[in-house]
Coordinates of C-alpha atoms in Angstrom, one line a residue:
N1460 CA 0.0 0.0 0.0
I1461 CA 1.0 3.6 -0.6
E1462 CA 0.1 5.9 2.3
A1463 CA -1.2 9.5 1.6
D1464 CA 1.8 11.0 3.4
Q1465 CA 4.1 9.1 1.0
V1466 CA 2.6 10.8 -2.1
S1467 CA 4.3 13.9 -3.6
K1468 CA 2.2 14.1 -6.9
T1469 CA -0.5 12.0 -8.6
I1470 CA -1.3 12.1 -12.3
V1471 CA -4.5 10.4 -13.5
T1472 CA -5.1 10.1 -17.3
K1473 CA -7.9 8.4 -19.2
T1474 CA -6.0 5.1 -19.2
E1475 CA -3.4 5.0 -16.3
T1476 CA -2.3 6.5 -13.0
F1477 CA 1.1 7.6 -11.9
I1478 CA 2.2 8.3 -8.3
L1479 CA 5.4 10.2 -7.5
K1480 CA 6.4 9.3 -4.0
T1481 CA 8.2 11.5 -1.5
N1482 CA 11.2 9.1 -1.7
K1483 CA 11.4 10.1 -5.4
E1484 CA 10.1 6.7 -6.8
I1485 CA 7.4 6.5 -9.4
F1486 CA 4.6 3.9 -9.2
S1487 CA 2.1 3.2 -11.9
F1488 CA -1.0 1.2 -12.7
G1489 CA -3.6 1.0 -15.5
D1490 CA -3.5 0.1 -19.2
N1491 CA 0.0 -0.9 -20.5
I1492 CA -0.6 -1.7 -24.2
Y1493 CA 2.3 0.6 -25.2
G1494 CA 4.5 0.1 -22.1
Q1495 CA 3.3 3.4 -20.7
L1496 CA 3.6 2.0 -17.1
G1497 CA 7.3 2.0 -17.5
R1498 CA 7.7 -1.6 -16.3
G1499 CA 10.0 -2.8 -19.1
V1500 CA 7.3 -4.6 -21.1
A1501 CA 4.1 -3.8 -23.0
S1502 CA 1.2 -6.1 -21.9
T1503 CA -2.4 -6.5 -21.1
K1504 CA -2.0 -8.5 -17.9
A1505 CA -4.3 -8.1 -14.9
E1506 CA -1.3 -7.3 -12.7
N1507 CA -1.0 -3.9 -14.6
Y1508 CA -3.9 -2.7 -12.5
T1509 CA -2.0 -3.1 -9.2
P1510 CA 0.4 -0.2 -8.4
A1511 CA 4.1 -1.1 -8.9
K1512 CA 7.3 0.7 -9.3
I1513 CA 8.5 1.7 -12.7
K1514 CA 11.7 -0.1 -14.0
S1515 CA 14.2 2.6 -13.2
S1516 CA 16.8 3.1 -10.4
K1517 CA 16.7 6.9 -10.9
N1518 CA 15.4 9.4 -8.4
W1519 CA 12.5 11.5 -9.9
K1520 CA 11.7 15.1 -9.4
D1521 CA 8.5 15.6 -11.4
I1522 CA 6.2 13.8 -13.8
Y1523 CA 3.6 14.7 -16.5
A1524 CA 1.4 12.4 -18.6
I1525 CA -1.4 12.3 -21.1
S1526 CA -3.0 9.0 -22.0
E1527 CA -0.3 6.5 -23.2
H1528 CA 2.5 9.1 -23.1
V1529 CA 4.6 9.8 -20.1
Y1530 CA 7.3 12.5 -19.4
A1531 CA 9.3 12.8 -16.2
F1532 CA 12.3 14.8 -14.9
D1533 CA 14.9 13.0 -12.9
D1534 CA 16.8 14.5 -9.9
N1535 CA 19.4 15.9 -12.3
G1536 CA 16.7 17.8 -14.1
D1537 CA 16.9 15.7 -17.3
L1538 CA 13.7 14.8 -19.2
Y1539 CA 12.8 11.2 -19.9
A1540 CA 9.9 9.8 -21.9
W1541 CA 8.2 6.5 -22.3
G1542 CA 4.9 4.9 -23.7
K1543 CA 3.3 5.2 -27.1
N1544 CA 5.6 6.5 -29.7
D1545 CA 3.3 7.3 -32.7
N1546 CA 4.6 10.1 -34.9
Y1547 CA 7.5 10.9 -32.7
S1548 CA 5.2 11.7 -29.8
L1549 CA 7.9 11.1 -27.2
G1550 CA 10.4 13.4 -28.9
L1551 CA 13.1 10.7 -29.0
G1552 CA 13.8 10.9 -32.7
I1553 CA 12.7 7.3 -33.2
E1554 CA 10.2 6.4 -35.9
Y1555 CA 6.9 4.7 -34.8
K1556 CA 7.5 1.8 -37.3
D1557 CA 10.8 1.1 -35.6
T1558 CA 9.8 1.5 -32.0
S1559 CA 6.1 1.8 -31.4
S1560 CA 6.5 1.3 -27.7
V1561 CA 9.1 2.7 -25.4
V1562 CA 8.7 0.6 -22.2
T1563 CA 11.3 2.2 -19.9
P1564 CA 12.3 5.8 -19.2
T1565 CA 14.4 7.1 -22.1
L1566 CA 16.4 10.3 -22.2
V1567 CA 15.1 13.0 -24.5
T1568 CA 17.8 15.0 -26.3
Y1569 CA 17.9 17.6 -29.1
T1570 CA 20.5 19.5 -31.1
K1571 CA 21.4 22.7 -29.4
T1572 CA 23.2 25.6 -31.1
I1573 CA 25.8 27.5 -29.1
D1574 CA 28.1 30.4 -30.1
G1575 CA 26.0 31.1 -33.1
N1576 CA 26.9 28.1 -35.3
Q1577 CA 28.3 25.2 -33.2
T1578 CA 25.9 22.4 -32.4
I1579 CA 25.9 19.9 -29.5
E1580 CA 23.6 17.2 -28.4
S1581 CA 21.8 18.3 -25.2
S1582 CA 19.2 17.0 -22.9
V1583 CA 16.0 19.0 -22.0
K1584 CA 16.8 20.6 -18.6
L1585 CA 14.2 21.4 -16.0
N1586 CA 16.1 24.4 -14.7
E1587 CA 15.7 26.0 -18.1
I1588 CA 11.9 25.5 -18.2
K1589 CA 9.3 27.8 -16.9
E1590 CA 6.2 25.7 -17.8
F1591 CA 5.9 22.2 -19.3
S1592 CA 2.8 20.4 -20.6
P1593 CA 2.0 17.2 -22.4
V1594 CA -0.4 17.7 -25.3
V1595 CA -2.2 15.2 -27.5
G1596 CA 0.6 13.5 -29.4
G1597 CA 3.6 15.2 -27.8
F1598 CA 4.7 17.9 -25.4
A1599 CA 5.4 21.6 -25.3
Y1600 CA 7.3 23.9 -22.9
I1601 CA 8.1 27.5 -22.3
T1602 CA 11.7 28.3 -21.4
K1603 CA 12.7 30.9 -18.8
T1604 CA 13.7 33.1 -21.7
G1605 CA 10.2 33.1 -23.0
E1606 CA 10.6 30.8 -26.0
L1607 CA 8.1 28.1 -27.0
W1608 CA 9.5 24.6 -27.7
A1609 CA 7.7 21.4 -28.6
A1610 CA 8.1 17.8 -29.9
G1611 CA 5.9 15.1 -31.3
Q1612 CA 3.0 15.3 -33.7
N1613 CA 3.0 18.7 -35.2
F1614 CA -0.1 20.8 -34.6
Y1615 CA 1.7 24.1 -34.5
M1616 CA 2.6 24.7 -38.2
N1617 CA 0.7 25.3 -41.4
Q1618 CA 2.3 22.1 -42.8
W1619 CA 1.9 18.8 -41.0
F1620 CA 5.2 17.1 -40.2
S1621 CA 6.4 15.6 -37.0
L1622 CA 8.8 17.4 -34.6
T1623 CA 11.1 14.4 -34.2
T1624 CA 13.0 15.9 -31.3
P1625 CA 12.4 19.2 -29.3
R1626 CA 12.7 22.3 -31.4
R1627 CA 11.7 26.0 -31.0
I1628 CA 8.3 27.0 -32.4
G1629 CA 8.3 30.5 -34.0
N1630 CA 10.7 33.3 -33.1
K1631 CA 8.8 35.1 -30.2
S1632 CA 10.5 35.3 -26.8
N1633 CA 7.6 36.8 -24.8
W1634 CA 5.6 33.7 -23.9
V1635 CA 4.6 33.6 -20.2
K1636 CA 2.3 30.6 -19.5
F1637 CA 0.0 28.0 -20.9
H1638 CA -3.8 28.0 -20.4
D1639 CA -5.8 24.8 -20.0
F1640 CA -5.4 22.4 -22.9
T1641 CA -8.6 20.8 -24.2
G1642 CA -7.8 17.1 -23.8
G1643 CA -9.7 15.9 -26.9
E1644 CA -8.2 18.5 -29.2
K1645 CA -4.8 19.0 -30.8
N1646 CA -4.1 22.6 -29.8
I1647 CA -2.5 24.9 -27.4
L1648 CA -3.5 28.2 -25.7
I1649 CA -0.6 30.3 -24.6
E1650 CA -0.3 33.8 -23.1
N1651 CA 2.4 36.4 -23.7
S1652 CA 3.8 39.2 -21.7
L1653 CA 1.3 41.6 -23.2
N1654 CA -1.6 39.6 -21.6
E1655 CA -2.6 38.3 -25.1
V1656 CA -3.8 34.7 -25.4
W1657 CA -2.7 33.0 -28.6
G1658 CA -3.9 29.7 -30.0
A1659 CA -2.5 27.2 -32.4
G1660 CA -3.6 23.8 -33.7
T1661 CA -6.9 22.2 -34.8
N1662 CA -10.0 24.3 -34.4
R1663 CA -12.9 21.9 -34.3
W1664 CA -15.9 23.4 -32.5
K1665 CA -14.1 26.8 -32.7
V1666 CA -11.8 26.1 -29.7
L1667 CA -9.5 28.8 -31.0
T1668 CA -12.2 31.3 -31.8
D1669 CA -11.3 35.0 -31.7
D1670 CA -14.4 35.6 -29.7
P1671 CA -13.8 34.4 -26.1
C1672 CA -17.5 34.7 -25.3

């Protein structure tokens, strides 16, 4: 059993539950078709519905999830992802046809430009992030410098293509915070330093209408 005073954070999605404990372990239970429970295997066994520790020896600082996709920061502030990997949803640069399921936490990296033209491989760092949020088919985050970054299925451009690893969206540097995402939609609502709320993505039922009333 997990006692209430042992729980630091709980994430409940449509298909699974994750518990970050005060001792920095992550427990999970629920559906596991794509290995989203992080137990090292994708399965439909009854035991998936009993809380168990994910297959990792790391200490964890924070966790985010949306059905079948999981993102967590370890104690060093590095981002890891696991679960369903359709259309690069996990931002790992791995094609769905090659790895449809990522069954254990896997480090998320991207190509970072330094000194104007030199590039290095870097991890996504929690201490550089102001806000982080999973979205349907990927994740997005605002850096402390006000930039918007994202990875996964691409709902933020006029042309549809996957963001295979995290990359910057647009060229603005005045983003402040996300507003509630609509779970069934593929879109984001984001506010800038001018108190303007911008939207991007699909617009079924006029979720992104210019008339807030």
